[in-house]
Amino acid sequence: MSTLQPVRGTHDLLPDEMRAFRHVVETGRTTASRYGFDEMATPIFEFSGVFARTLGDTSDIVTKEMYTFADRKGESITLRPEGTAGVARAFISNGLGNDLPFKVFYSGPMFRYERPQKGRQRQFHQIGVELIGVPDPQADVEVIALGRHILDSLGLKGNVTLEINTLGDTESREAYRGALVNYLSGHLGLLSTDSRERLDRNPLRILDSKDEGDRAVIANAPLLGEYLNPASRAFYDDLKNGLMDLGLDFVENPRLVRGLDYYGHTAFEFTTDALGAQGTVMAGGRYDGLIKTMGGGATPGVGWAAGVERLSMLLAAPPATTRPVAMIPAGADPMIKREAMILTERLRRAGFAVDLGFSGNMGKRMKRANKVSARVAVIFGEDERLARAVTLRDLDSGEQTTVALDRMEETVRTMLAGASEVAIGGI
Ligand code: ATP
Ligand code: MG
């Protein structure tokens, strides 16, 4: 195992990829802020109990995916596998329960020990939102609308489908649990070992299994929807009506469950066919029990998280970048190089993005100006140095003009005024 290789399941974000990646995060951040969600961040690691207690001790994450280690004092620490538990912990430890609703956006790396494949890594990134303190399904509608808005802004309108389901309240789930266990017990021999183990502790989790044998059994299992009490049914109807009011298309998927234990009522996913097996790009639901389970007061919540890598892969076109100005020192005199550096800094202080090539003749520097999609080249050679001037070339039209040094910034500004943005680099 070479230490020069990245660790399995981790990935360098080189500039082209980072550009798409950042576009996803920034679109999430600005759209969330339009919906009244402020950004926050929690630590990347927490005491293991924050996750182990809340995600459910039969969830995939807790049983096999957590990066857990003892720190130097022997404290059990876990790299966060998801964002909601940390936000809920922060909500409780900062005593934020008096000022509700609490609406936040977050982004950052998550860690899960999974089998790496396309769209599935051990260090990946999420953006997510939480809306804490509102029991009304209108909150669910708001977070789903925000999710859809972000996906639309990323140009994914036609590629991503919203699937929804209800997990009902505790009473409905209890009623269903009996029927489900009864059914599954009749097919024990066909279930995977994992699922057989879950049968007693958390049979609903079996519905989320990816095992093919399990899936065949699940296909004929009774549906939770048939066991909803009137309150749960009303909640679900309100959700659907709210989505329809906003013109948000959805597909009901009665087999959709979330992999974590803390969800009830609303469960939803935005899915795509374009990423093979890893088709879920954004997933969320309502977690009214979570904060109480963690030791806070009973406080409802609803939210989602989206995989930034999966969304980046879906972007059709790389996002536009600002076209820089290229500084082209021309000539052998060392003073040219020094003064060009000073002019470069002057332009940057004036607000322009300036690319300064460090070496090469005029031809090589022009090539570089092309590569970075520069719009304007500032040529500073022997003639210009003596005349205290610069030559400014419009790299699209080829027109050029020589202006006194003290008019450099204003002329560049005028030339750029008509410039458009252009996409550079592939994803
Ligand atoms: P999956 O069923 O694909 O394992 P999950 O239910 O474990 O997903 P969530 O915990 O709901 O996923 O996480 C929300 C989103 O984060 C997912 O929809 C996906 O876009 C992304 N995601 C989850 N795990 C990974 C991973 N290992 N690598 C990349 N993205 C991931
Ligand atoms: Mg998973």
CSV table of C-alpha atoms in Angstrom, one decimal, residues 60-250:
chain,number,residue,atom,x,y,z
A,60,ASP,CA,-26.1,0.4,8.2
A,61,ILE,CA,-24.2,3.4,9.3
A,62,VAL,CA,-23.9,2.3,12.9
A,63,THR,CA,-23.4,-1.4,12.3
A,64,LYS,CA,-20.7,-1.2,9.7
A,65,GLU,CA,-20.0,2.3,8.3
A,66,MET,CA,-18.7,4.5,11.1
A,67,TYR,CA,-15.1,5.6,11.4
A,68,THR,CA,-14.8,5.3,15.1
A,69,PHE,CA,-11.5,5.5,17.1
A,70,ALA,CA,-10.2,6.1,20.6
A,71,ASP,CA,-8.5,9.4,20.9
A,72,ARG,CA,-5.3,9.8,23.0
A,73,LYS,CA,-7.3,9.9,26.2
A,74,GLY,CA,-9.3,6.8,25.2
A,75,GLU,CA,-12.5,8.8,24.4
A,76,SER,CA,-14.5,7.1,21.7
A,77,ILE,CA,-14.8,9.6,18.8
A,78,THR,CA,-16.5,9.2,15.4
A,79,LEU,CA,-16.0,11.1,12.2
A,80,ARG,CA,-19.5,12.3,11.3
A,81,PRO,CA,-21.3,10.0,8.9
A,82,GLU,CA,-24.1,12.5,8.4
A,83,GLY,CA,-25.2,16.0,9.5
A,84,THR,CA,-28.5,15.8,11.3
A,85,ALA,CA,-27.3,14.2,14.5
A,86,GLY,CA,-24.6,16.9,14.9
A,87,VAL,CA,-27.0,19.7,14.3
A,88,ALA,CA,-29.4,18.2,16.8
A,89,ARG,CA,-26.6,17.9,19.3
A,90,ALA,CA,-25.6,21.5,18.8
A,91,PHE,CA,-29.2,22.6,19.1
A,92,ILE,CA,-29.3,21.0,22.5
A,93,SER,CA,-25.9,21.9,23.8
A,94,ASN,CA,-26.3,25.5,22.8
A,95,GLY,CA,-29.8,25.7,24.4
A,96,LEU,CA,-31.5,26.9,21.2
A,97,GLY,CA,-34.9,25.6,22.0
A,98,ASN,CA,-36.3,28.9,23.1
A,99,ASP,CA,-36.1,30.6,19.7
A,100,LEU,CA,-38.0,28.4,17.2
A,101,PRO,CA,-38.1,27.7,14.4
A,102,PHE,CA,-34.4,27.0,14.0
A,103,LYS,CA,-33.6,26.9,10.3
A,104,VAL,CA,-30.1,26.0,9.2
A,105,PHE,CA,-28.1,25.1,6.1
A,106,TYR,CA,-24.8,23.2,6.3
A,107,SER,CA,-22.2,21.7,4.0
A,108,GLY,CA,-19.1,19.6,4.5
A,109,PRO,CA,-17.4,16.2,4.4
A,110,MET,CA,-19.0,13.1,5.8
A,111,PHE,CA,-17.3,9.7,6.4
A,112,ARG,CA,-18.7,6.2,5.9
A,113,TYR,CA,-16.8,3.0,5.6
A,114,GLU,CA,-18.5,1.7,2.5
A,115,ARG,CA,-17.6,-0.3,-0.6
A,116,PRO,CA,-16.4,2.5,-2.9
A,117,GLN,CA,-18.0,2.6,-6.3
A,118,LYS,CA,-19.3,5.3,-8.7
A,119,GLY,CA,-21.1,7.9,-6.5
A,120,ARG,CA,-20.2,6.1,-3.3
A,121,GLN,CA,-17.1,7.1,-1.4
A,122,ARG,CA,-15.7,6.9,2.1
A,123,GLN,CA,-15.2,10.6,2.4
A,124,PHE,CA,-17.9,12.4,0.5
A,125,HIS,CA,-19.7,15.7,0.9
A,126,GLN,CA,-23.2,16.8,1.7
A,127,ILE,CA,-25.2,19.9,1.7
A,128,GLY,CA,-28.2,19.8,4.0
A,129,VAL,CA,-30.9,21.7,5.8
A,130,GLU,CA,-32.8,21.3,9.0
A,131,LEU,CA,-36.0,23.0,10.1
A,132,ILE,CA,-36.4,22.4,13.8
A,133,GLY,CA,-39.4,23.3,16.0
A,134,VAL,CA,-42.4,23.1,13.6
A,135,PRO,CA,-44.8,20.1,13.9
A,136,ASP,CA,-47.0,21.3,10.9
A,137,PRO,CA,-46.5,19.6,7.6
A,138,GLN,CA,-46.1,23.0,6.0
A,139,ALA,CA,-42.5,22.7,7.3
A,140,ASP,CA,-42.0,19.5,5.3
A,141,VAL,CA,-43.4,21.3,2.2
A,142,GLU,CA,-41.0,24.1,2.7
A,143,VAL,CA,-37.9,22.0,3.0
A,144,ILE,CA,-38.9,19.9,0.0
A,145,ALA,CA,-39.7,23.1,-2.0
A,146,LEU,CA,-36.2,24.3,-1.1
A,147,GLY,CA,-34.7,21.1,-2.3
A,148,ARG,CA,-36.5,21.2,-5.6
A,149,HIS,CA,-35.5,24.8,-6.1
A,150,ILE,CA,-31.9,24.0,-5.6
A,151,LEU,CA,-32.1,21.1,-8.1
A,152,ASP,CA,-33.9,23.2,-10.6
A,153,SER,CA,-31.3,26.0,-10.2
A,154,LEU,CA,-28.6,23.4,-11.0
A,155,GLY,CA,-30.4,22.6,-14.2
A,156,LEU,CA,-31.7,19.2,-13.1
A,157,LYS,CA,-35.4,19.9,-13.5
A,158,GLY,CA,-36.2,17.1,-15.9
A,159,ASN,CA,-33.6,14.6,-14.5
A,160,VAL,CA,-34.6,14.2,-10.9
A,161,THR,CA,-37.9,12.8,-9.6
A,162,LEU,CA,-39.3,13.5,-6.2
A,163,GLU,CA,-40.5,10.3,-4.4
A,164,ILE,CA,-42.5,10.6,-1.2
A,165,ASN,CA,-43.9,8.3,1.4
A,166,THR,CA,-45.2,8.4,5.0
A,167,LEU,CA,-43.8,6.4,7.8
A,168,GLY,CA,-46.8,7.5,10.0
A,169,ASP,CA,-46.6,8.2,13.7
A,170,THR,CA,-45.4,5.9,16.4
A,171,GLU,CA,-48.8,4.3,16.9
A,172,SER,CA,-49.2,3.6,13.2
A,173,ARG,CA,-45.7,2.1,12.9
A,174,GLU,CA,-46.3,-0.2,15.9
A,175,ALA,CA,-49.5,-1.5,14.3
A,176,TYR,CA,-47.7,-2.1,11.0
A,177,ARG,CA,-44.7,-3.6,12.7
A,178,GLY,CA,-46.8,-6.6,13.9
A,179,ALA,CA,-48.1,-7.3,10.4
A,180,LEU,CA,-44.7,-6.9,8.9
A,181,VAL,CA,-43.0,-9.3,11.3
A,182,ASN,CA,-45.7,-11.8,10.8
A,183,TYR,CA,-45.2,-11.7,7.0
A,184,LEU,CA,-41.4,-11.7,7.1
A,185,SER,CA,-41.4,-14.6,9.6
A,186,GLY,CA,-43.1,-16.7,7.0
A,187,HIS,CA,-40.2,-16.1,4.6
A,188,LEU,CA,-37.3,-16.3,7.0
A,189,GLY,CA,-35.3,-18.7,4.8
A,190,LEU,CA,-35.2,-16.2,2.0
A,191,LEU,CA,-33.9,-13.3,4.0
A,192,SER,CA,-30.3,-12.2,4.3
A,193,THR,CA,-28.5,-12.7,7.6
A,194,ASP,CA,-28.5,-8.9,8.3
A,195,SER,CA,-32.3,-8.8,7.8
A,196,ARG,CA,-32.9,-11.9,10.0
A,197,GLU,CA,-31.0,-10.1,12.7
A,198,ARG,CA,-33.2,-7.0,12.3
A,199,LEU,CA,-36.4,-8.9,12.4
A,200,ASP,CA,-36.7,-8.6,16.2
A,201,ARG,CA,-35.0,-5.3,16.7
A,202,ASN,CA,-36.1,-3.1,13.8
A,203,PRO,CA,-38.1,-4.9,11.1
A,204,LEU,CA,-38.9,-1.7,9.2
A,205,ARG,CA,-35.2,-1.3,8.4
A,206,ILE,CA,-35.5,-4.5,6.3
A,207,LEU,CA,-37.6,-2.6,3.9
A,208,ASP,CA,-34.5,-0.5,3.1
A,209,SER,CA,-32.3,-3.5,2.4
A,210,LYS,CA,-30.4,-3.6,-0.9
A,211,ASP,CA,-30.0,-7.4,-0.8
A,212,GLU,CA,-31.7,-8.9,-3.9
A,213,GLY,CA,-33.2,-11.8,-2.0
A,214,ASP,CA,-34.6,-9.4,0.6
A,215,ARG,CA,-36.0,-7.2,-2.1
A,216,ALA,CA,-37.9,-10.1,-3.7
A,217,VAL,CA,-39.5,-10.8,-0.3
A,218,ILE,CA,-40.2,-7.2,0.4
A,219,ALA,CA,-42.0,-6.8,-2.9
A,220,ASN,CA,-45.0,-8.6,-1.5
A,221,ALA,CA,-44.8,-7.3,2.1
A,222,PRO,CA,-47.8,-5.5,3.5
A,223,LEU,CA,-47.6,-1.7,3.1
A,224,LEU,CA,-47.4,0.7,6.0
A,225,GLY,CA,-49.9,2.9,4.3
A,226,GLU,CA,-52.6,0.4,5.1
A,227,TYR,CA,-51.9,0.8,8.9
A,228,LEU,CA,-52.0,4.6,9.2
A,229,ASN,CA,-54.2,6.0,11.9
A,230,PRO,CA,-56.4,9.1,11.0
A,231,ALA,CA,-53.9,11.6,12.3
A,232,SER,CA,-51.0,10.1,10.2
A,233,ARG,CA,-53.2,10.0,7.2
A,234,ALA,CA,-54.2,13.6,7.6
A,235,PHE,CA,-50.6,14.6,8.0
A,236,TYR,CA,-49.7,12.9,4.8
A,237,ASP,CA,-52.7,14.4,2.9
A,238,ASP,CA,-51.6,17.9,4.1
A,239,LEU,CA,-48.1,17.2,2.8
A,240,LYS,CA,-49.4,16.1,-0.6
A,241,ASN,CA,-51.8,19.1,-0.9
A,242,GLY,CA,-49.0,21.5,0.0
A,243,LEU,CA,-46.8,20.1,-2.6
A,244,MET,CA,-49.5,20.3,-5.2
A,245,ASP,CA,-50.3,23.9,-4.2
A,246,LEU,CA,-46.7,24.7,-5.2
A,247,GLY,CA,-46.8,22.7,-8.4
A,248,LEU,CA,-44.2,20.3,-7.1
A,249,ASP,CA,-44.6,17.0,-8.9
A,250,PHE,CA,-44.1,13.9,-6.9
